[in-house]
Short mmCIF file of C-alpha atoms in Angstrom, two decimals:
data_model
loop_
_atom_site.label_atom_id
_atom_site.label_comp_id
_atom_site.label_asym_id
_atom_site.label_seq_id
_atom_site.Cartn_x
_atom_site.Cartn_y
_atom_site.Cartn_z
CA UNK A 788 -18.60 27.66 -49.17
CA UNK A 789 -15.76 29.39 -49.29
CA UNK A 790 -12.39 26.75 -49.42
CA UNK A 791 -8.95 27.41 -49.79
CA UNK A 792 -7.25 25.41 -52.50
CA UNK A 793 -3.88 23.65 -51.50
CA UNK A 794 -0.51 22.79 -54.03
CA UNK A 795 -1.58 19.43 -54.37
CA UNK A 796 -4.77 20.29 -55.53
CA UNK A 797 -6.86 18.92 -52.51
CA UNK A 798 -9.42 21.48 -51.07
CA UNK A 799 -8.90 22.24 -47.74
CA UNK A 800 -11.97 24.31 -45.71
CA UNK A 801 -10.73 27.21 -44.31
CA UNK A 802 -11.28 28.01 -40.74
CA UNK A 803 -14.98 29.47 -40.30
CA UNK A 804 -16.32 26.65 -42.53
CA UNK A 805 -15.06 24.19 -39.88
CA UNK A 806 -16.54 25.81 -37.40
CA UNK A 807 -19.68 26.10 -39.13
CA UNK A 808 -19.69 22.34 -39.71
CA UNK A 809 -18.74 21.91 -35.92
CA UNK A 810 -21.90 23.92 -35.09
CA UNK A 811 -24.18 21.76 -37.36
CA UNK A 812 -23.21 18.66 -35.79
CA UNK A 813 -25.47 19.51 -32.76
CA UNK A 814 -28.37 18.67 -35.03
CA UNK A 815 -27.09 14.89 -34.89
CA UNK A 816 -25.67 15.05 -31.29
CA UNK A 817 -27.28 18.16 -29.20
CA UNK A 818 -24.77 19.20 -26.60
CA UNK A 819 -27.51 18.70 -23.60
CA UNK A 820 -27.45 14.66 -24.74
CA UNK A 821 -24.25 14.65 -23.00
CA UNK A 822 -26.04 15.36 -19.70
CA UNK A 823 -27.26 11.85 -19.52
CA UNK A 824 -26.38 9.11 -17.87
CA UNK A 825 -28.36 6.38 -17.20
CA UNK A 826 -26.69 3.13 -16.19
CA UNK A 827 -27.57 0.35 -19.22
CA UNK A 828 -29.60 -2.95 -18.64
CA UNK A 829 -26.93 -4.88 -20.21
CA UNK A 830 -24.11 -2.89 -18.19
CA UNK A 831 -21.23 -5.41 -17.50
CA UNK A 832 -20.66 -6.34 -13.74
CA UNK A 833 -18.07 -3.89 -12.94
CA UNK A 834 -16.30 -6.88 -10.14
CA UNK A 835 -16.13 -9.29 -12.82
CA UNK A 836 -14.68 -6.37 -15.42
CA UNK A 837 -11.90 -5.50 -13.01
CA UNK A 838 -10.86 -9.09 -12.44
CA UNK A 839 -10.50 -9.02 -15.74
CA UNK A 840 -8.16 -6.41 -16.16
CA UNK A 841 -6.11 -9.01 -13.55
CA UNK A 842 -4.67 -10.82 -16.52
CA UNK A 843 -1.32 -10.31 -17.22
CA UNK A 844 -0.17 -8.78 -14.05
CA UNK A 845 1.89 -9.87 -11.38
CA UNK A 846 -0.65 -12.07 -8.71
CA UNK A 847 1.65 -10.97 -5.81
CA UNK A 848 0.88 -7.57 -5.91
CA UNK A 849 -2.90 -7.30 -6.10
CA UNK A 850 -3.91 -6.93 -3.03
CA UNK A 851 -1.95 -3.97 -2.92
CA UNK A 852 -3.93 -2.30 -6.15
CA UNK A 853 -7.46 -3.61 -4.10
CA UNK A 854 -6.75 -2.25 -1.04
CA UNK A 855 -5.74 1.07 -2.92
CA UNK A 856 -8.80 0.66 -4.79
CA UNK A 857 -11.62 0.17 -1.66
CA UNK A 858 -10.52 3.42 0.27
CA UNK A 859 -12.68 5.59 -1.45
CA UNK A 860 -14.72 5.73 -4.39
CA UNK A 861 -12.22 8.24 -6.12
CA UNK A 862 -9.52 5.71 -5.70
CA UNK A 863 -11.77 3.17 -6.42
CA UNK A 864 -12.55 5.34 -9.91
CA UNK A 865 -8.62 5.86 -10.67
CA UNK A 866 -8.66 1.55 -11.00
CA UNK A 867 -11.45 0.85 -12.54
CA UNK A 868 -10.73 2.92 -16.18
CA UNK A 869 -11.95 -0.05 -17.91
CA UNK A 870 -15.44 0.19 -16.48
CA UNK A 871 -16.16 3.92 -17.40
CA UNK A 872 -14.44 3.18 -20.49
CA UNK A 873 -16.71 0.50 -21.08
CA UNK A 874 -19.72 3.15 -20.03
CA UNK A 875 -18.34 6.20 -22.24
CA UNK A 876 -18.79 3.49 -25.14
CA UNK A 877 -22.80 3.78 -25.24
CA UNK A 878 -22.64 7.69 -24.66
CA UNK A 879 -23.31 10.41 -27.64
CA UNK A 880 -20.32 11.77 -29.21
CA UNK A 881 -20.04 13.87 -32.32
CA UNK A 882 -17.82 11.81 -34.46
CA UNK A 883 -14.33 13.82 -34.31
CA UNK A 884 -11.80 12.23 -32.85
CA UNK A 885 -8.53 12.90 -30.85
CA UNK A 886 -5.21 11.67 -29.39
CA UNK A 887 -7.21 10.82 -25.78
CA UNK A 888 -5.44 10.40 -22.67
CA UNK A 889 -7.85 7.27 -22.08
CA UNK A 890 -7.41 7.99 -18.09
CA UNK A 891 -8.09 11.97 -17.85
CA UNK A 892 -8.65 12.13 -14.17
CA UNK A 893 -7.85 15.09 -12.22
CA UNK A 894 -4.93 13.67 -10.29
CA UNK A 895 -3.36 12.13 -13.22
CA UNK A 896 -2.07 16.21 -14.22
CA UNK A 897 1.29 17.54 -12.71
CA UNK A 898 4.32 19.66 -13.63
CA UNK A 899 7.81 18.66 -14.71
CA UNK A 900 10.65 20.27 -16.26
CA UNK A 901 11.11 20.71 -20.63
CA UNK A 902 14.43 19.91 -21.97
CA UNK A 903 14.85 23.63 -21.87
CA UNK A 904 14.32 22.97 -17.92
CA UNK A 905 11.11 24.71 -17.93
CA UNK A 906 8.86 23.74 -15.70
CA UNK A 907 5.10 23.03 -17.08
CA UNK A 908 2.01 22.22 -16.19
CA UNK A 909 0.48 18.98 -18.83
CA UNK A 910 -1.37 15.61 -18.28
CA UNK A 911 1.39 12.99 -16.92
CA UNK A 912 -0.33 9.67 -17.96
CA UNK A 913 -0.56 7.91 -21.13
CA UNK A 914 -1.19 4.33 -19.91
CA UNK A 915 -4.46 4.28 -21.98
CA UNK A 916 -3.99 7.07 -25.23
CA UNK A 917 -5.58 6.14 -28.03
CA UNK A 918 -7.52 7.78 -30.92
CA UNK A 919 -11.20 8.33 -29.96
CA UNK A 920 -13.80 10.49 -28.87
CA UNK A 921 -12.66 13.62 -27.41
CA UNK A 922 -15.65 13.75 -25.64
CA UNK A 923 -14.52 10.63 -23.37
CA UNK A 924 -11.61 12.14 -21.87
CA UNK A 925 -13.91 15.59 -20.91
CA UNK A 926 -16.67 13.43 -19.13
CA UNK A 927 -13.77 11.51 -16.70
CA UNK A 928 -12.06 15.00 -15.87
CA UNK A 929 -15.26 16.41 -14.79
CA UNK A 930 -16.76 13.12 -13.14
CA UNK A 931 -13.17 12.83 -10.98
CA UNK A 932 -13.33 16.37 -10.22
CA UNK A 933 -17.11 15.58 -8.37
CA UNK A 934 -15.48 12.38 -6.71
CA UNK A 935 -12.13 13.73 -5.19
CA UNK A 936 -14.06 17.19 -4.07
CA UNK A 937 -16.75 15.24 -2.70
CA UNK A 938 -13.75 13.23 -0.85
CA UNK A 939 -11.82 16.32 0.15
CA UNK A 940 -15.65 17.15 1.89
CA UNK A 941 -16.22 20.24 -0.18
CA UNK A 942 -19.99 20.71 -0.99
CA UNK A 943 -22.25 19.97 -3.92
CA UNK A 944 -22.73 23.46 -4.65
CA UNK A 945 -18.70 23.86 -5.48
CA UNK A 946 -18.40 20.81 -6.81
CA UNK A 947 -20.57 21.25 -9.51
CA UNK A 948 -19.24 24.74 -10.43
CA UNK A 949 -15.86 22.90 -10.46
CA UNK A 950 -16.50 20.56 -12.92
CA UNK A 951 -18.47 23.27 -14.73
CA UNK A 952 -15.64 25.64 -15.29
CA UNK A 953 -13.17 22.69 -16.03
CA UNK A 954 -15.89 22.71 -18.98
CA UNK A 955 -15.72 25.65 -19.27
CA UNK A 956 -12.85 26.68 -19.77
CA UNK A 957 -11.99 23.49 -21.92
CA UNK A 958 -14.67 25.14 -24.37
CA UNK A 959 -13.19 28.51 -23.73
CA UNK A 960 -9.38 27.95 -24.85
CA UNK A 961 -10.56 24.85 -27.62
CA UNK A 962 -12.16 28.89 -29.28
CA UNK A 963 -8.94 30.22 -28.80
CA UNK A 964 -6.91 27.00 -30.80
CA UNK A 965 -9.60 27.18 -33.59
CA UNK A 966 -8.14 30.92 -34.56
CA UNK A 967 -4.40 29.58 -34.11
CA UNK A 968 -1.84 28.26 -37.12
CA UNK A 969 -1.19 24.32 -36.61
CA UNK A 970 2.44 25.56 -35.52
CA UNK A 971 1.57 27.88 -32.82
CA UNK A 972 -1.14 25.82 -31.18
CA UNK A 973 1.57 22.44 -31.19
CA UNK A 974 4.58 25.06 -29.96
CA UNK A 975 1.52 26.21 -26.68
CA UNK A 976 2.42 24.88 -23.20
CA UNK A 977 1.81 26.20 -19.92
CA UNK A 978 4.15 27.49 -17.98
CA UNK A 979 3.62 25.83 -14.14
CA UNK A 980 4.46 29.74 -12.93
CA UNK A 981 0.52 30.36 -14.10
CA UNK A 982 -0.20 28.52 -10.69
CA UNK A 983 1.52 31.73 -8.82
CA UNK A 984 0.35 34.48 -11.22
CA UNK A 985 -3.70 32.90 -10.81
CA UNK A 986 -3.56 32.49 -7.48
CA UNK A 987 -6.19 34.70 -6.09
CA UNK A 988 -4.33 35.61 -2.29
CA UNK A 989 -0.82 35.80 -1.34
CA UNK A 990 -1.17 32.54 0.97
CA UNK A 991 -2.10 30.60 -1.99
CA UNK A 992 1.13 32.30 -4.10
CA UNK A 993 2.77 31.10 -1.83
CA UNK A 994 1.82 27.36 -1.17
CA UNK A 995 2.24 27.04 -5.42
CA UNK A 996 5.60 28.60 -5.52
CA UNK A 997 6.94 26.23 -2.48
CA UNK A 998 5.70 23.21 -4.83
CA UNK A 999 7.47 24.60 -7.85
CA UNK A 1000 10.73 25.16 -5.45
CA UNK A 1001 10.44 21.61 -4.60
CA UNK A 1002 9.90 20.54 -8.36
CA UNK A 1003 12.91 22.30 -9.34
CA UNK A 1004 15.32 20.07 -6.55
CA UNK A 1005 13.82 16.87 -8.08
CA UNK A 1006 16.49 16.03 -10.52
CA UNK A 1007 18.07 12.55 -10.49
CA UNK A 1008 21.08 14.41 -8.66
CA UNK A 1009 19.14 15.78 -6.08
CA UNK A 1010 17.03 12.45 -5.21
CA UNK A 1011 20.55 10.24 -5.69
CA UNK A 1012 21.45 10.28 -1.73
CA UNK A 1013 17.99 10.32 -0.45
CA UNK A 1014 16.86 7.01 -2.83
CA UNK A 1015 20.57 4.79 -2.46
CA UNK A 1016 22.98 3.44 -0.01
CA UNK A 1017 26.62 2.49 -0.82
CA UNK A 1018 27.01 -1.11 -0.75
CA UNK A 1019 30.22 -2.97 -1.30
CA UNK A 1020 31.88 -0.18 -2.40
CA UNK A 1021 28.40 0.23 -5.00
CA UNK A 1022 25.07 2.67 -4.69
CA UNK A 1023 22.27 0.61 -4.61
CA UNK A 1024 18.51 1.78 -4.30
CA UNK A 1025 17.22 1.57 -0.82
CA UNK A 1026 14.39 -1.12 -0.43
CA UNK A 1027 11.00 0.30 1.16
CA UNK A 1028 9.06 -3.01 0.80
CA UNK A 1029 6.60 -3.41 -0.47
CA UNK A 1030 6.27 -0.66 -2.41
CA UNK A 1031 9.87 -0.51 -3.73
CA UNK A 1032 12.44 -4.02 -3.32
CA UNK A 1033 14.84 -5.96 -4.92
CA UNK A 1034 13.01 -9.58 -5.28
CA UNK A 1035 14.70 -12.62 -3.91
CA UNK A 1036 15.20 -13.78 -8.30
CA UNK A 1037 17.17 -10.07 -8.78
CA UNK A 1038 19.74 -11.85 -10.84
CA UNK A 1039 17.53 -13.40 -12.90
CA UNK A 1040 15.54 -10.16 -13.33
CA UNK A 1041 18.75 -8.14 -13.51
CA UNK A 1042 19.72 -10.06 -16.69
CA UNK A 1043 16.55 -10.19 -18.29
CA UNK A 1044 16.61 -5.74 -17.29
CA UNK A 1045 19.99 -5.40 -18.95
CA UNK A 1046 18.32 -6.67 -22.20
CA UNK A 1047 15.65 -4.93 -22.52
CA UNK A 1048 17.76 -2.10 -21.96
CA UNK A 1049 19.75 -2.97 -24.96
CA UNK A 1050 16.71 -3.13 -26.69
CA UNK A 1051 14.98 0.30 -25.78
CA UNK A 1052 18.50 1.91 -26.53
CA UNK A 1053 17.73 1.34 -30.27
CA UNK A 1054 14.41 2.84 -30.12
CA UNK A 1055 16.09 6.63 -28.91
CA UNK A 1056 16.99 8.80 -31.51
CA UNK A 1057 21.19 8.82 -32.19
CA UNK A 1058 22.39 11.90 -30.33
CA UNK A 1059 20.64 10.59 -27.22
CA UNK A 1060 22.27 7.70 -27.30
CA UNK A 1061 25.34 8.78 -27.58
CA UNK A 1062 24.34 10.14 -23.87
CA UNK A 1063 22.72 7.30 -22.87
CA UNK A 1064 26.10 5.46 -23.66
CA UNK A 1065 27.79 7.56 -20.81
CA UNK A 1066 25.83 5.46 -18.33
CA UNK A 1067 26.56 2.09 -16.79
CA UNK A 1068 23.44 0.24 -15.01
CA UNK A 1069 24.67 -0.51 -11.68
CA UNK A 1070 21.19 -1.15 -9.84
CA UNK A 1071 17.15 -1.89 -10.75
CA UNK A 1072 14.95 -2.32 -8.04
CA UNK A 1073 11.55 -3.36 -8.61
CA UNK A 1074 8.40 -0.24 -7.90
CA UNK A 1075 4.79 -0.02 -7.57
CA UNK A 1076 3.01 3.05 -8.81
CA UNK A 1077 -0.28 4.75 -9.09
CA UNK A 1078 -3.51 2.62 -8.16
CA UNK A 1079 -4.71 1.21 -11.90
CA UNK A 1080 -1.04 0.27 -12.93
CA UNK A 1081 -0.27 -1.74 -9.63
CA UNK A 1082 0.19 -5.34 -10.93
CA UNK A 1083 1.52 -4.97 -13.78
CA UNK A 1084 6.07 -4.87 -14.49
CA UNK A 1085 7.86 -1.80 -13.21
CA UNK A 1086 10.72 -1.33 -12.19
CA UNK A 1087 13.71 1.62 -11.45
CA UNK A 1088 16.92 1.38 -13.38
CA UNK A 1089 19.99 3.38 -11.22
CA UNK A 1090 22.80 4.73 -14.12
CA UNK A 1091 25.98 6.13 -13.25
CA UNK A 1092 28.41 8.14 -15.85
CA UNK A 1093 30.37 9.05 -12.48
CA UNK A 1094 30.63 8.60 -8.96
CA UNK A 1095 28.57 11.92 -8.53
CA UNK A 1096 26.81 11.58 -11.75
CA UNK A 1097 23.42 9.64 -11.56
CA UNK A 1098 20.34 8.44 -14.10
CA UNK A 1099 17.33 7.44 -12.48
CA UNK A 1100 14.62 5.80 -15.66
CA UNK A 1101 11.77 3.87 -14.51
CA UNK A 1102 10.00 1.39 -16.56
CA UNK A 1103 6.94 0.37 -16.78
CA UNK A 1104 5.20 -2.35 -18.83
CA UNK A 1105 1.89 -1.26 -21.36
CA UNK A 1106 -1.48 -3.25 -21.95
CA UNK A 1107 -3.43 -2.52 -24.37
CA UNK A 1108 -5.44 0.40 -24.05
CA UNK A 1109 -9.04 -0.10 -21.71
CA UNK A 1110 -10.47 1.98 -25.42
CA UNK A 1111 -8.84 -0.53 -27.31
CA UNK A 1112 -12.64 -2.95 -27.50
CA UNK A 1113 -14.37 0.67 -28.19
CA UNK A 1114 -12.28 2.82 -30.51
CA UNK A 1115 -9.81 0.06 -32.32
CA UNK A 1116 -6.84 -1.78 -31.78
CA UNK A 1117 -3.98 0.37 -31.92
CA UNK A 1118 -1.88 0.94 -34.79
CA UNK A 1119 1.54 -0.03 -32.98
CA UNK A 1120 2.02 -3.62 -32.20
CA UNK A 1121 4.46 -2.68 -29.09
CA UNK A 1122 1.96 -0.87 -26.42
CA UNK A 1123 4.60 0.86 -25.03
CA UNK A 1124 5.54 2.78 -28.77
CA UNK A 1125 1.83 3.15 -28.64
CA UNK A 1126 2.38 4.93 -25.44
CA UNK A 1127 5.12 6.35 -25.90
CA UNK A 1128 3.76 8.19 -29.59
CA UNK A 1129 0.70 9.37 -27.97
CA UNK A 1130 2.89 11.23 -24.96
CA UNK A 1131 4.47 12.97 -27.76
CA UNK A 1132 1.60 13.89 -29.53
CA UNK A 1133 -0.08 15.59 -26.25
CA UNK A 1134 2.53 16.82 -24.25
CA UNK A 1135 4.15 19.89 -25.06
CA UNK A 1136 7.53 18.17 -24.28
CA UNK A 1137 8.27 15.44 -23.70
CA UNK A 1138 10.89 13.45 -21.94
CA UNK A 1139 14.41 12.86 -23.59
CA UNK A 1140 14.89 9.55 -22.63
CA UNK A 1141 11.08 8.31 -23.34
CA UNK A 1142 11.48 5.20 -25.29
CA UNK A 1143 10.11 1.56 -25.63
CA UNK A 1144 11.02 -2.01 -25.51
CA UNK A 1145 9.81 -5.55 -25.43
CA UNK A 1146 10.64 -9.29 -24.41
CA UNK A 1147 10.34 -12.36 -25.48
CA UNK A 1148 7.49 -13.47 -23.36
CA UNK A 1149 5.13 -11.14 -24.79
CA UNK A 1150 5.50 -7.93 -22.40
CA UNK A 1151 5.67 -4.59 -24.04
CA UNK A 1152 7.87 -1.48 -21.97
CA UNK A 1153 8.13 2.09 -21.72
CA UNK A 1154 10.76 3.91 -20.75
CA UNK A 1155 11.53 7.54 -19.25
CA UNK A 1156 13.27 9.17 -16.47
CA UNK A 1157 12.33 8.84 -12.98
CA UNK A 1158 10.98 12.37 -11.13
CA UNK A 1159 12.36 14.77 -13.42
CA UNK A 1160 11.53 18.37 -12.01
CA UNK A 1161 7.78 16.81 -10.62
CA UNK A 1162 5.58 19.03 -9.50
CA UNK A 1163 3.02 16.38 -7.57
CA UNK A 1164 -0.06 18.61 -6.26
CA UNK A 1165 -1.23 16.69 -3.66
CA UNK A 1166 -5.26 17.16 -4.21
CA UNK A 1167 -6.74 16.30 -1.39
CA UNK A 1168 -4.66 19.39 0.64
CA UNK A 1169 -6.40 21.64 -1.69
CA UNK A 1170 -8.84 24.45 -0.52
CA UNK A 1171 -11.84 25.64 -1.85
CA UNK A 1172 -9.86 28.34 -4.21
CA UNK A 1173 -7.64 26.08 -4.92
CA UNK A 1174 -9.44 23.62 -6.72
CA UNK A 1175 -10.85 26.01 -9.01
CA UNK A 1176 -7.49 27.37 -10.10
CA UNK A 1177 -6.81 24.13 -10.60
CA UNK A 1178 -9.52 22.30 -12.53
CA UNK A 1179 -9.41 25.40 -14.81
CA UNK A 1180 -5.67 24.73 -15.54
CA UNK A 1181 -7.24 20.99 -16.10
CA UNK A 1182 -9.71 21.94 -18.41
CA UNK A 1183 -7.35 24.38 -20.78
CA UNK A 1184 -4.70 21.89 -21.00
CA UNK A 1185 -6.41 18.74 -22.85
CA UNK A 1186 -7.75 21.52 -25.18
CA UNK A 1187 -4.22 22.13 -25.74
CA UNK A 1188 -3.95 18.89 -26.22
CA UNK A 1189 -6.81 17.24 -28.08
CA UNK A 1190 -6.16 20.48 -30.29
CA UNK A 1191 -2.84 19.15 -31.29
CA UNK A 1192 -4.30 15.93 -32.54
CA UNK A 1193 -7.74 17.16 -33.55
CA UNK A 1194 -9.99 20.03 -35.10
CA UNK A 1195 -10.04 22.47 -32.93
CA UNK A 1196 -11.98 24.41 -35.03
CA UNK A 1197 -14.88 21.51 -35.45
CA UNK A 1198 -14.88 20.81 -31.55
CA UNK A 1199 -14.73 24.59 -30.39
CA UNK A 1200 -18.22 25.19 -33.07
CA UNK A 1201 -19.70 21.91 -31.66
CA UNK A 1202 -18.84 23.63 -28.48
CA UNK A 1203 -20.17 26.65 -29.18
CA UNK A 1204 -19.86 30.62 -26.75
CA UNK A 1205 -23.24 29.64 -25.09
CA UNK A 1206 -22.82 27.16 -21.33
CA UNK A 1207 -24.62 24.52 -23.38
CA UNK A 1208 -22.16 22.20 -22.78
CA UNK A 1209 -20.96 23.21 -19.89
CA UNK A 1210 -24.24 22.46 -18.13
CA UNK A 1211 -24.15 18.93 -19.90
CA UNK A 1212 -21.00 17.71 -18.61
CA UNK A 1213 -22.35 19.01 -15.19
CA UNK A 1214 -24.94 17.00 -15.13
CA UNK A 1215 -22.77 13.84 -16.44
CA UNK A 1216 -20.14 14.46 -13.80
CA UNK A 1217 -22.55 14.84 -10.77
CA UNK A 1218 -24.94 11.09 -12.58
CA UNK A 1219 -21.39 9.23 -13.30
CA UNK A 1220 -19.94 10.35 -9.59
CA UNK A 1221 -22.98 8.70 -8.15
CA UNK A 1222 -23.16 5.60 -10.48
CA UNK A 1223 -19.04 4.83 -9.13
CA UNK A 1224 -20.01 5.54 -5.47
CA UNK A 1225 -23.04 2.37 -6.01
CA UNK A 1226 -20.22 0.61 -7.98
CA UNK A 1227 -17.98 0.95 -5.32
CA UNK A 1228 -20.41 -0.09 -2.50
CA UNK A 1229 -20.70 -3.58 -4.77
CA UNK A 1230 -16.56 -3.50 -5.02
CA UNK A 1231 -15.93 -3.48 -1.75
CA UNK A 1232 -18.90 -6.31 -0.90
CA UNK A 1233 -17.66 -8.44 -3.47
CA UNK A 1234 -13.68 -8.49 -2.27
CA UNK A 1235 -14.75 -8.98 1.52
#
C-alpha cells in the first residue's frame, strides 16, 4: 500500500488509499442499507420524549413552542430533533465521524455576512452540534426536504427528486473535496451570488437578487430605527409580545445580563474585546426564537458606541446536544462553548462577536450578532425549480462542512460515483417523513 512518511515518523495514507479504504467500508455497511426505516419495537413514545426536552425551559413560553409545532408535520419535525436523534441512533453508520450540525434541516440554511462583508450561504444553526456520524446530518436534511415540499403542496415525484438531488450534491462535492488540500477545503465557501448565477429563469434570478440586496441592508445601523424607539432620552427595544418584550422582572434580569456580558467578553480574542469596549450596554429584551429553541432563555442586547452607532447582540441558552445520549458527551463543560466551537468548525466564516459564558445558576449561553447581513430564505414561497436549486446548494454546503472536520476521501470513497447512495437516502427520507406524519398525528392528539 502506497504511503507518505511524515517528518514526525508517522505514516499517513495517500488520498487514493483513503478513497479505497472508504470503498471497502461498503462490505461492512452496504450503501443500500441506508434506505430502510422501520420503527423499533422499543421505540420511545414521541410525546414523552418531547416532554423530557422541556426540562430547563421557561414554562411560560412552552405554549408558544407547542403551538408552533402543532402547525404541520414539518414544524413538528423542526421541534423534534431529539426524537430523530434517538431514531437515527438505530440506523446503520460507517463509523466515520465529523463535527455534525445535529439539526440539519432545510430551514437551517441561509445567507450571512462575513467579516470581509461578503454574503455567503451556509448552515446557520448549531445548537445541537457534536462529533457524530456524518450520515445523521444527511438523513435529517433529506427527510426535511420531503416534509417541507409536501407542506408546500409539491408532488411526490418532485420531492423525491429534490431529496435525491441533495444527496447527489453531497456525494459529488465530497468527491471534489477529497481531491483538495486540507487548507483549500478549510478556505472554501459558497458565495450567495450562486443563487443568481444558477437561476434557470430571469424571474428566479431577480427573486434571488432581491433577497441578496435585502440581506445586505440587514445591519445594526439599518435595523436600529426599525426595532427601537427613544424613551426618556435613551433608545429602547420596541416590545412586540409575545415574541420580544421586556419582562416585569427586568431590573433583576438586567443585572444578571450585565454579569453575563462581562464573562462573555473574556471569551473573545483581545482585538475583538477592544472593539466591543467601545460600546455601552443600554437595553435588553427577551426574545423568542425558532421552533426547537422556544422556551430556552434568549434575549437581545442593544449596545451603543454613539448616537448613531448601534450594535445588537443576541444571546441564547445552550443546553446539552440532543445527540449526546447516542454520540457521546461533549468535551466542553460549557454548552455555549460547544456551540461556538462547532460553529467555527463548520461555517466558512463566523461572526466576530461569537462567544460564550455561563451564570451562577448553571445556565450556559452563547452570544452572536443579531441579523448581521442575514439572508432569510422563505422556503414556503419557493417555486418547484427554486427548490431544486436550493437543495443542491444545501447538499454542497453540508459536504463542505463535513469535509472540514472529517476525512472527505474516506467518505467519498464510501459514497462512490454511482447513484446507489442517493437512491438509498431518498427511500429513507420518504419513509421517515411518513413516520413523522404519524408522530405528528399522535402529538396533536396528546396535547389536546
